[in-house]
JSON list of C-alpha atoms in Angstrom, two decimals:
[
{"chain": "A", "resi": 1194, "resn": "MET", "atom": "CA", "xyz": [3.22, 43.84, 20.16]},
{"chain": "A", "resi": 1195, "resn": "ALA", "atom": "CA", "xyz": [2.40, 40.29, 21.27]},
{"chain": "A", "resi": 1196, "resn": "GLU", "atom": "CA", "xyz": [2.57, 39.34, 24.94]},
{"chain": "A", "resi": 1197, "resn": "PHE", "atom": "CA", "xyz": [2.47, 35.73, 26.10]},
{"chain": "A", "resi": 1198, "resn": "LYS", "atom": "CA", "xyz": [1.50, 34.12, 29.40]},
{"chain": "A", "resi": 1199, "resn": "ARG", "atom": "CA", "xyz": [3.35, 31.43, 31.37]},
{"chain": "A", "resi": 1200, "resn": "VAL", "atom": "CA", "xyz": [4.55, 28.30, 29.57]},
{"chain": "A", "resi": 1201, "resn": "VAL", "atom": "CA", "xyz": [2.49, 25.18, 30.38]},
{"chain": "A", "resi": 1202, "resn": "ILE", "atom": "CA", "xyz": [3.99, 21.70, 29.93]},
{"chain": "A", "resi": 1203, "resn": "THR", "atom": "CA", "xyz": [1.49, 19.31, 28.34]},
{"chain": "A", "resi": 1204, "resn": "ARG", "atom": "CA", "xyz": [0.77, 15.80, 29.65]},
{"chain": "A", "resi": 1205, "resn": "LYS", "atom": "CA", "xyz": [2.82, 14.41, 26.77]},
{"chain": "A", "resi": 1206, "resn": "GLY", "atom": "CA", "xyz": [5.60, 16.75, 27.81]},
{"chain": "A", "resi": 1207, "resn": "GLN", "atom": "CA", "xyz": [5.31, 15.64, 31.43]},
{"chain": "A", "resi": 1208, "resn": "ALA", "atom": "CA", "xyz": [5.59, 12.00, 30.35]},
{"chain": "A", "resi": 1209, "resn": "LEU", "atom": "CA", "xyz": [8.72, 12.82, 28.34]},
{"chain": "A", "resi": 1210, "resn": "MET", "atom": "CA", "xyz": [10.16, 14.73, 31.30]},
{"chain": "A", "resi": 1211, "resn": "ALA", "atom": "CA", "xyz": [9.62, 11.66, 33.50]},
{"chain": "A", "resi": 1212, "resn": "LYS", "atom": "CA", "xyz": [11.63, 9.60, 31.01]},
{"chain": "A", "resi": 1213, "resn": "LEU", "atom": "CA", "xyz": [14.46, 12.12, 31.12]},
{"chain": "A", "resi": 1214, "resn": "MET", "atom": "CA", "xyz": [14.47, 12.18, 34.91]},
{"chain": "A", "resi": 1215, "resn": "SER", "atom": "CA", "xyz": [14.60, 8.37, 35.08]},
{"chain": "A", "resi": 1216, "resn": "GLY", "atom": "CA", "xyz": [17.41, 8.28, 32.52]},
{"chain": "A", "resi": 1217, "resn": "SER", "atom": "CA", "xyz": [15.40, 6.10, 30.14]},
{"chain": "A", "resi": 1218, "resn": "GLY", "atom": "CA", "xyz": [15.64, 8.41, 27.13]},
{"chain": "A", "resi": 1219, "resn": "THR", "atom": "CA", "xyz": [17.00, 11.58, 25.55]},
{"chain": "A", "resi": 1220, "resn": "THR", "atom": "CA", "xyz": [15.29, 14.37, 23.63]},
{"chain": "A", "resi": 1221, "resn": "HIS", "atom": "CA", "xyz": [15.80, 17.49, 21.56]},
{"chain": "A", "resi": 1222, "resn": "PHE", "atom": "CA", "xyz": [13.47, 20.35, 20.70]},
{"chain": "A", "resi": 1223, "resn": "THR", "atom": "CA", "xyz": [12.31, 20.22, 17.09]},
{"chain": "A", "resi": 1224, "resn": "ALA", "atom": "CA", "xyz": [10.35, 23.43, 16.44]},
{"chain": "A", "resi": 1225, "resn": "ILE", "atom": "CA", "xyz": [8.26, 26.29, 17.73]},
{"chain": "A", "resi": 1226, "resn": "LYS", "atom": "CA", "xyz": [4.93, 26.44, 15.91]},
{"chain": "A", "resi": 1227, "resn": "VAL", "atom": "CA", "xyz": [2.73, 29.54, 15.73]},
{"chain": "A", "resi": 1228, "resn": "SER", "atom": "CA", "xyz": [-1.05, 29.29, 15.51]},
{"chain": "A", "resi": 1229, "resn": "ASP", "atom": "CA", "xyz": [-4.01, 31.64, 15.43]},
{"chain": "A", "resi": 1230, "resn": "SER", "atom": "CA", "xyz": [-6.08, 29.14, 17.45]},
{"chain": "A", "resi": 1231, "resn": "SER", "atom": "CA", "xyz": [-7.47, 30.35, 20.78]},
{"chain": "A", "resi": 1232, "resn": "PHE", "atom": "CA", "xyz": [-7.37, 28.27, 23.98]},
{"chain": "A", "resi": 1233, "resn": "ASN", "atom": "CA", "xyz": [-8.21, 28.73, 27.63]},
{"chain": "A", "resi": 1234, "resn": "GLU", "atom": "CA", "xyz": [-5.43, 28.19, 30.14]},
{"chain": "A", "resi": 1235, "resn": "ASP", "atom": "CA", "xyz": [-7.17, 25.14, 31.62]},
{"chain": "A", "resi": 1236, "resn": "GLN", "atom": "CA", "xyz": [-7.07, 23.45, 28.19]},
{"chain": "A", "resi": 1237, "resn": "LEU", "atom": "CA", "xyz": [-3.34, 23.70, 27.65]},
{"chain": "A", "resi": 1238, "resn": "GLU", "atom": "CA", "xyz": [-2.11, 20.74, 29.70]},
{"chain": "A", "resi": 1239, "resn": "GLY", "atom": "CA", "xyz": [-4.28, 18.31, 27.75]},
{"chain": "A", "resi": 1240, "resn": "LEU", "atom": "CA", "xyz": [-3.37, 19.53, 24.26]},
{"chain": "A", "resi": 1241, "resn": "THR", "atom": "CA", "xyz": [-1.55, 17.24, 21.82]},
{"chain": "A", "resi": 1242, "resn": "SER", "atom": "CA", "xyz": [-1.48, 19.84, 19.01]},
{"chain": "A", "resi": 1243, "resn": "ILE", "atom": "CA", "xyz": [-2.24, 23.54, 18.68]},
{"chain": "A", "resi": 1244, "resn": "GLY", "atom": "CA", "xyz": [-4.16, 23.32, 15.39]},
{"chain": "A", "resi": 1245, "resn": "ASN", "atom": "CA", "xyz": [-4.21, 25.74, 12.47]},
{"chain": "A", "resi": 1246, "resn": "VAL", "atom": "CA", "xyz": [-0.45, 26.24, 12.45]},
{"chain": "A", "resi": 1247, "resn": "LYS", "atom": "CA", "xyz": [0.43, 29.33, 10.41]},
{"chain": "A", "resi": 1248, "resn": "GLN", "atom": "CA", "xyz": [4.22, 29.26, 10.65]},
{"chain": "A", "resi": 1249, "resn": "THR", "atom": "CA", "xyz": [6.87, 26.87, 11.94]},
{"chain": "A", "resi": 1250, "resn": "VAL", "atom": "CA", "xyz": [9.93, 28.35, 13.63]},
{"chain": "A", "resi": 1251, "resn": "SER", "atom": "CA", "xyz": [13.26, 26.54, 13.28]},
{"chain": "A", "resi": 1252, "resn": "ILE", "atom": "CA", "xyz": [15.19, 26.22, 16.53]},
{"chain": "A", "resi": 1253, "resn": "SER", "atom": "CA", "xyz": [18.19, 28.54, 16.36]},
{"chain": "A", "resi": 1254, "resn": "LYS", "atom": "CA", "xyz": [19.54, 28.24, 19.89]},
{"chain": "A", "resi": 1255, "resn": "VAL", "atom": "CA", "xyz": [19.08, 26.04, 22.98]},
{"chain": "A", "resi": 1256, "resn": "ASP", "atom": "CA", "xyz": [20.71, 26.82, 26.31]},
{"chain": "A", "resi": 1257, "resn": "ARG", "atom": "CA", "xyz": [20.63, 24.69, 29.44]},
{"chain": "A", "resi": 1258, "resn": "THR", "atom": "CA", "xyz": [19.93, 27.40, 32.01]},
{"chain": "A", "resi": 1259, "resn": "ASN", "atom": "CA", "xyz": [20.40, 24.99, 34.93]},
{"chain": "A", "resi": 1260, "resn": "ASN", "atom": "CA", "xyz": [20.08, 21.26, 35.69]},
{"chain": "A", "resi": 1261, "resn": "VAL", "atom": "CA", "xyz": [16.33, 21.17, 35.07]},
{"chain": "A", "resi": 1262, "resn": "ALA", "atom": "CA", "xyz": [15.52, 23.95, 32.59]},
{"chain": "A", "resi": 1263, "resn": "ALA", "atom": "CA", "xyz": [16.33, 25.12, 29.07]},
{"chain": "A", "resi": 1264, "resn": "GLU", "atom": "CA", "xyz": [15.87, 28.29, 27.04]},
{"chain": "A", "resi": 1265, "resn": "VAL", "atom": "CA", "xyz": [14.84, 27.85, 23.40]},
{"chain": "A", "resi": 1266, "resn": "GLU", "atom": "CA", "xyz": [15.05, 30.56, 20.72]},
{"chain": "A", "resi": 1267, "resn": "GLY", "atom": "CA", "xyz": [13.79, 30.97, 17.17]},
{"chain": "A", "resi": 1268, "resn": "ALA", "atom": "CA", "xyz": [12.74, 33.65, 14.70]},
{"chain": "A", "resi": 1269, "resn": "ILE", "atom": "CA", "xyz": [10.33, 34.04, 11.79]},
{"chain": "A", "resi": 1270, "resn": "SER", "atom": "CA", "xyz": [9.61, 36.61, 9.12]},
{"chain": "A", "resi": 1271, "resn": "ASN", "atom": "CA", "xyz": [6.70, 37.27, 6.80]},
{"chain": "A", "resi": 1272, "resn": "THR", "atom": "CA", "xyz": [8.69, 37.05, 3.55]},
{"chain": "A", "resi": 1273, "resn": "ASN", "atom": "CA", "xyz": [6.78, 33.93, 2.43]},
{"chain": "A", "resi": 1274, "resn": "LEU", "atom": "CA", "xyz": [3.46, 34.91, 4.01]},
{"chain": "A", "resi": 1275, "resn": "THR", "atom": "CA", "xyz": [0.57, 35.71, 1.67]},
{"chain": "A", "resi": 1276, "resn": "VAL", "atom": "CA", "xyz": [-2.17, 36.02, 4.32]},
{"chain": "A", "resi": 1277, "resn": "GLY", "atom": "CA", "xyz": [-1.73, 37.76, 7.66]},
{"chain": "A", "resi": 1278, "resn": "TYR", "atom": "CA", "xyz": [-2.77, 36.24, 10.99]},
{"chain": "A", "resi": 1279, "resn": "TYR", "atom": "CA", "xyz": [-2.83, 36.85, 14.74]},
{"chain": "A", "resi": 1280, "resn": "MET", "atom": "CA", "xyz": [-0.21, 35.01, 16.81]},
{"chain": "A", "resi": 1281, "resn": "ARG", "atom": "CA", "xyz": [-2.40, 33.62, 19.58]},
{"chain": "A", "resi": 1282, "resn": "THR", "atom": "CA", "xyz": [-0.66, 30.37, 20.54]},
{"chain": "A", "resi": 1283, "resn": "LEU", "atom": "CA", "xyz": [2.95, 29.12, 20.56]},
{"chain": "A", "resi": 1284, "resn": "GLY", "atom": "CA", "xyz": [3.69, 25.41, 20.75]},
{"chain": "A", "resi": 1285, "resn": "LEU", "atom": "CA", "xyz": [7.13, 24.05, 21.66]},
{"chain": "A", "resi": 1286, "resn": "TYR", "atom": "CA", "xyz": [7.66, 20.63, 20.09]},
{"chain": "A", "resi": 1287, "resn": "ALA", "atom": "CA", "xyz": [10.16, 17.95, 21.14]},
{"chain": "A", "resi": 1288, "resn": "GLN", "atom": "CA", "xyz": [11.24, 14.48, 20.05]},
{"chain": "A", "resi": 1289, "resn": "ASP", "atom": "CA", "xyz": [9.98, 11.67, 22.30]},
{"chain": "A", "resi": 1290, "resn": "PRO", "atom": "CA", "xyz": [12.15, 8.52, 22.06]},
{"chain": "A", "resi": 1291, "resn": "ASP", "atom": "CA", "xyz": [9.04, 6.33, 21.86]},
{"chain": "A", "resi": 1292, "resn": "GLU", "atom": "CA", "xyz": [6.33, 8.48, 20.24]},
{"chain": "A", "resi": 1293, "resn": "GLY", "atom": "CA", "xyz": [8.24, 10.77, 17.88]},
{"chain": "A", "resi": 1294, "resn": "GLU", "atom": "CA", "xyz": [7.51, 14.49, 17.76]},
{"chain": "A", "resi": 1295, "resn": "ILE", "atom": "CA", "xyz": [5.16, 15.67, 20.51]},
{"chain": "A", "resi": 1296, "resn": "LEU", "atom": "CA", "xyz": [3.73, 18.98, 21.71]},
{"chain": "A", "resi": 1297, "resn": "TYR", "atom": "CA", "xyz": [5.92, 19.51, 24.76]},
{"chain": "A", "resi": 1298, "resn": "ALA", "atom": "CA", "xyz": [4.74, 22.90, 26.02]},
{"chain": "A", "resi": 1299, "resn": "VAL", "atom": "CA", "xyz": [2.29, 25.68, 25.14]},
{"chain": "A", "resi": 1300, "resn": "THR", "atom": "CA", "xyz": [1.87, 29.36, 25.83]},
{"chain": "A", "resi": 1301, "resn": "ILE", "atom": "CA", "xyz": [-1.04, 31.58, 24.84]},
{"chain": "A", "resi": 1302, "resn": "ALA", "atom": "CA", "xyz": [-1.09, 35.29, 24.16]},
{"chain": "A", "resi": 1303, "resn": "SER", "atom": "CA", "xyz": [-2.52, 37.72, 26.67]},
{"chain": "A", "resi": 1304, "resn": "GLN", "atom": "CA", "xyz": [-2.33, 40.18, 23.78]},
{"chain": "A", "resi": 1305, "resn": "ALA", "atom": "CA", "xyz": [-2.10, 38.65, 20.31]},
{"chain": "A", "resi": 1306, "resn": "GLY", "atom": "CA", "xyz": [0.32, 40.20, 17.86]},
{"chain": "A", "resi": 1307, "resn": "TYR", "atom": "CA", "xyz": [-0.49, 40.53, 14.16]},
{"chain": "A", "resi": 1308, "resn": "MET", "atom": "CA", "xyz": [1.86, 39.11, 11.55]},
{"chain": "A", "resi": 1309, "resn": "PRO", "atom": "CA", "xyz": [1.06, 40.92, 8.28]},
{"chain": "A", "resi": 1310, "resn": "PRO", "atom": "CA", "xyz": [1.46, 39.39, 4.81]},
{"chain": "A", "resi": 1311, "resn": "PHE", "atom": "CA", "xyz": [4.54, 40.43, 2.85]},
{"chain": "A", "resi": 1312, "resn": "ASN", "atom": "CA", "xyz": [3.74, 43.36, 0.55]},
{"chain": "A", "resi": 1313, "resn": "GLY", "atom": "CA", "xyz": [6.96, 43.18, -1.45]},
{"chain": "A", "resi": 1314, "resn": "LYS", "atom": "CA", "xyz": [8.53, 46.11, 0.40]},
{"chain": "A", "resi": 1315, "resn": "THR", "atom": "CA", "xyz": [8.23, 45.94, 4.19]},
{"chain": "A", "resi": 1316, "resn": "THR", "atom": "CA", "xyz": [9.49, 42.85, 6.05]},
{"chain": "A", "resi": 1317, "resn": "SER", "atom": "CA", "xyz": [8.04, 42.00, 9.46]},
{"chain": "A", "resi": 1318, "resn": "GLY", "atom": "CA", "xyz": [9.39, 39.41, 11.85]},
{"chain": "A", "resi": 1319, "resn": "ALA", "atom": "CA", "xyz": [9.20, 37.98, 15.36]},
{"chain": "A", "resi": 1320, "resn": "PHE", "atom": "CA", "xyz": [11.80, 36.59, 17.74]},
{"chain": "A", "resi": 1321, "resn": "PHE", "atom": "CA", "xyz": [10.74, 34.03, 20.35]},
{"chain": "A", "resi": 1322, "resn": "ARG", "atom": "CA", "xyz": [12.50, 32.98, 23.55]},
{"chain": "A", "resi": 1323, "resn": "ILE", "atom": "CA", "xyz": [10.82, 30.22, 25.58]},
{"chain": "A", "resi": 1324, "resn": "THR", "atom": "CA", "xyz": [12.11, 28.97, 28.93]},
{"chain": "A", "resi": 1325, "resn": "THR", "atom": "CA", "xyz": [10.78, 25.59, 30.05]},
{"chain": "A", "resi": 1326, "resn": "THR", "atom": "CA", "xyz": [11.46, 22.83, 32.57]},
{"chain": "A", "resi": 1327, "resn": "ILE", "atom": "CA", "xyz": [12.95, 19.62, 31.18]},
{"chain": "A", "resi": 1328, "resn": "GLY", "atom": "CA", "xyz": [13.66, 17.63, 34.36]},
{"chain": "A", "resi": 1329, "resn": "ASN", "atom": "CA", "xyz": [17.18, 16.45, 33.48]},
{"chain": "A", "resi": 1330, "resn": "ALA", "atom": "CA", "xyz": [19.26, 18.75, 31.31]},
{"chain": "A", "resi": 1331, "resn": "ASP", "atom": "CA", "xyz": [21.94, 16.09, 30.88]},
{"chain": "A", "resi": 1332, "resn": "ASN", "atom": "CA", "xyz": [19.53, 14.13, 28.66]},
{"chain": "A", "resi": 1333, "resn": "LEU", "atom": "CA", "xyz": [18.76, 17.09, 26.39]},
{"chain": "A", "resi": 1334, "resn": "ASN", "atom": "CA", "xyz": [20.58, 17.00, 23.07]},
{"chain": "A", "resi": 1335, "resn": "ILE", "atom": "CA", "xyz": [21.41, 20.40, 21.57]},
{"chain": "A", "resi": 1336, "resn": "GLN", "atom": "CA", "xyz": [20.30, 20.46, 17.94]},
{"chain": "A", "resi": 1337, "resn": "VAL", "atom": "CA", "xyz": [19.75, 23.66, 15.93]},
{"chain": "A", "resi": 1338, "resn": "ASN", "atom": "CA", "xyz": [18.94, 24.51, 12.34]},
{"chain": "A", "resi": 1339, "resn": "PRO", "atom": "CA", "xyz": [21.99, 26.25, 10.74]},
{"chain": "A", "resi": 1340, "resn": "SER", "atom": "CA", "xyz": [19.77, 28.36, 8.48]},
{"chain": "A", "resi": 1341, "resn": "ALA", "atom": "CA", "xyz": [17.87, 29.63, 11.52]},
{"chain": "A", "resi": 1342, "resn": "VAL", "atom": "CA", "xyz": [21.10, 30.76, 13.16]},
{"chain": "A", "resi": 1343, "resn": "ALA", "atom": "CA", "xyz": [21.65, 33.16, 10.27]},
{"chain": "A", "resi": 1344, "resn": "THR", "atom": "CA", "xyz": [18.23, 34.67, 10.91]},
{"chain": "A", "resi": 1345, "resn": "ILE", "atom": "CA", "xyz": [19.07, 35.25, 14.57]},
{"chain": "A", "resi": 1346, "resn": "GLY", "atom": "CA", "xyz": [22.41, 36.71, 13.49]},
{"chain": "A", "resi": 1347, "resn": "GLU", "atom": "CA", "xyz": [20.62, 39.23, 11.32]},
{"chain": "A", "resi": 1348, "resn": "ILE", "atom": "CA", "xyz": [18.43, 40.26, 14.25]},
{"chain": "A", "resi": 1349, "resn": "ASN", "atom": "CA", "xyz": [21.52, 40.58, 16.48]},
{"chain": "A", "resi": 1350, "resn": "ASP", "atom": "CA", "xyz": [23.13, 42.82, 13.86]},
{"chain": "A", "resi": 1351, "resn": "LEU", "atom": "CA", "xyz": [20.05, 45.01, 13.92]},
{"chain": "A", "resi": 1352, "resn": "GLN", "atom": "CA", "xyz": [20.27, 45.16, 17.71]},
{"chain": "A", "resi": 1353, "resn": "LYS", "atom": "CA", "xyz": [23.85, 46.43, 17.38]},
{"chain": "A", "resi": 1354, "resn": "GLN", "atom": "CA", "xyz": [22.62, 49.17, 15.06]},
{"chain": "A", "resi": 1355, "resn": "ILE", "atom": "CA", "xyz": [20.05, 50.20, 17.64]},
{"chain": "A", "resi": 1356, "resn": "ASP", "atom": "CA", "xyz": [22.70, 50.24, 20.37]},
{"chain": "A", "resi": 1357, "resn": "ALA", "atom": "CA", "xyz": [24.75, 52.62, 18.23]},
{"chain": "A", "resi": 1358, "resn": "MET", "atom": "CA", "xyz": [21.78, 54.98, 17.99]},
{"chain": "A", "resi": 1359, "resn": "LYS", "atom": "CA", "xyz": [21.77, 55.45, 21.79]},
{"chain": "A", "resi": 1360, "resn": "LYS", "atom": "CA", "xyz": [24.32, 58.27, 21.41]},
{"chain": "A", "resi": 1361, "resn": "VAL", "atom": "CA", "xyz": [21.76, 60.41, 19.57]},
{"chain": "A", "resi": 1362, "resn": "ASP", "atom": "CA", "xyz": [18.57, 59.21, 21.24]},
{"chain": "A", "resi": 1363, "resn": "ASP", "atom": "CA", "xyz": [18.58, 58.89, 25.03]},
{"chain": "A", "resi": 1364, "resn": "GLY", "atom": "CA", "xyz": [15.00, 57.64, 25.02]},
{"chain": "A", "resi": 1365, "resn": "LEU", "atom": "CA", "xyz": [16.02, 54.58, 22.99]},
{"chain": "A", "resi": 1366, "resn": "ASN", "atom": "CA", "xyz": [17.65, 53.03, 26.06]},
{"chain": "A", "resi": 1367, "resn": "ASN", "atom": "CA", "xyz": [14.29, 52.28, 27.64]},
{"chain": "A", "resi": 1368, "resn": "ARG", "atom": "CA", "xyz": [12.99, 50.71, 24.43]},
{"chain": "A", "resi": 1369, "resn": "VAL", "atom": "CA", "xyz": [16.03, 48.42, 24.23]},
{"chain": "A", "resi": 1370, "resn": "LYS", "atom": "CA", "xyz": [15.32, 47.22, 27.77]},
{"chain": "A", "resi": 1371, "resn": "VAL", "atom": "CA", "xyz": [11.79, 46.36, 26.71]},
{"chain": "A", "resi": 1372, "resn": "LEU", "atom": "CA", "xyz": [13.14, 44.33, 23.79]},
{"chain": "A", "resi": 1373, "resn": "GLU", "atom": "CA", "xyz": [15.59, 42.43, 26.01]},
{"chain": "A", "resi": 1374, "resn": "GLN", "atom": "CA", "xyz": [12.81, 41.41, 28.41]},
{"chain": "A", "resi": 1375, "resn": "SER", "atom": "CA", "xyz": [10.29, 40.40, 25.77]},
{"chain": "A", "resi": 1376, "resn": "ALA", "atom": "CA", "xyz": [9.65, 36.99, 24.19]},
{"chain": "A", "resi": 1377, "resn": "PHE", "atom": "CA", "xyz": [8.50, 38.77, 21.03]},
{"chain": "A", "resi": 1378, "resn": "VAL", "atom": "CA", "xyz": [10.46, 41.39, 19.08]},
{"chain": "A", "resi": 1379, "resn": "PRO", "atom": "CA", "xyz": [8.61, 43.16, 16.24]},
{"chain": "A", "resi": 1380, "resn": "TYR", "atom": "CA", "xyz": [10.75, 44.08, 13.25]},
{"chain": "A", "resi": 1381, "resn": "GLN", "atom": "CA", "xyz": [10.11, 46.31, 10.24]},
{"chain": "A", "resi": 1382, "resn": "ARG", "atom": "CA", "xyz": [12.13, 47.70, 7.34]},
{"chain": "A", "resi": 1383, "resn": "PHE", "atom": "CA", "xyz": [11.73, 51.30, 6.17]},
{"chain": "A", "resi": 1384, "resn": "THR", "atom": "CA", "xyz": [13.20, 53.46, 3.43]},
{"chain": "A", "resi": 1385, "resn": "ASN", "atom": "CA", "xyz": [12.73, 56.63, 5.49]},
{"chain": "A", "resi": 1386, "resn": "ALA", "atom": "CA", "xyz": [14.67, 57.17, 8.73]},
{"chain": "A", "resi": 1387, "resn": "GLU", "atom": "CA", "xyz": [11.97, 59.35, 10.29]},
{"chain": "A", "resi": 1388, "resn": "ASP", "atom": "CA", "xyz": [9.29, 56.70, 9.66]},
{"chain": "A", "resi": 1389, "resn": "ALA", "atom": "CA", "xyz": [11.59, 54.11, 11.22]},
{"chain": "A", "resi": 1390, "resn": "ARG", "atom": "CA", "xyz": [12.13, 56.25, 14.31]},
{"chain": "A", "resi": 1391, "resn": "LYS", "atom": "CA", "xyz": [8.40, 56.86, 14.84]},
{"chain": "A", "resi": 1392, "resn": "TRP", "atom": "CA", "xyz": [7.54, 53.17, 14.38]},
{"chain": "A", "resi": 1393, "resn": "SER", "atom": "CA", "xyz": [10.28, 52.08, 16.81]},
{"chain": "A", "resi": 1394, "resn": "GLU", "atom": "CA", "xyz": [9.02, 54.55, 19.44]},
{"chain": "A", "resi": 1395, "resn": "LYS", "atom": "CA", "xyz": [5.43, 53.35, 19.07]},
{"chain": "A", "resi": 1396, "resn": "TYR", "atom": "CA", "xyz": [5.96, 49.58, 18.94]},
{"chain": "A", "resi": 1397, "resn": "HIS", "atom": "CA", "xyz": [9.29, 49.18, 20.82]},
{"chain": "A", "resi": 1398, "resn": "GLY", "atom": "CA", "xyz": [10.58, 47.21, 17.83]},
{"chain": "A", "resi": 1399, "resn": "ILE", "atom": "CA", "xyz": [13.63, 46.90, 15.64]},
{"chain": "A", "resi": 1400, "resn": "ALA", "atom": "CA", "xyz": [13.37, 49.31, 12.70]},
{"chain": "A", "resi": 1401, "resn": "GLU", "atom": "CA", "xyz": [15.90, 48.94, 9.89]},
{"chain": "A", "resi": 1402, "resn": "VAL", "atom": "CA", "xyz": [16.46, 51.70, 7.32]},
{"chain": "A", "resi": 1403, "resn": "VAL", "atom": "CA", "xyz": [17.23, 50.25, 3.88]},
{"chain": "A", "resi": 1404, "resn": "ASP", "atom": "CA", "xyz": [17.81, 51.67, 0.45]},
{"chain": "A", "resi": 1405, "resn": "SER", "atom": "CA", "xyz": [14.66, 51.98, -1.65]}
]
């Protein structure tokens, strides 16, 4: 299971934030991009791209958490992935009114998670939630990808299924708490309920039992 460190706003992001605070522009988040590139923490502020992007995550939800911060969500799956990779870096991209799309913020993994290629049977996925400072939330436009919302909806439906299982598995309650606090939620499909239970216990993920 992937674990990520604190979110660092890049210099480009800081410049955009200054524009928002002065009221000289507006912005919206465009994407979360996932890379297998490795960086040191002291490199992050100066980055303008994360390089070797493996998947691009559509923004499914943006919440203004207060006057100066926002929470951004998105999800991916491996259904179109032919080669697996390690999720080492996440880049949050935003639209600058003068420069176009920029790398606004970055976070690197303290423990990289592996996204396997699709084998035609088992689907894997990841859910990301990034909280970042934006300076002036009034100048943040909320724009989401409708197709990405459906993906989040599917994950929420799976969460409801897990909640229902609490009646027969007291130990599941602790795993659900882990999921709620994590920025990364592993997801797998199984045709066998026992395999699903064992995988969920081991990886604290969402395991769906489907017909073969």
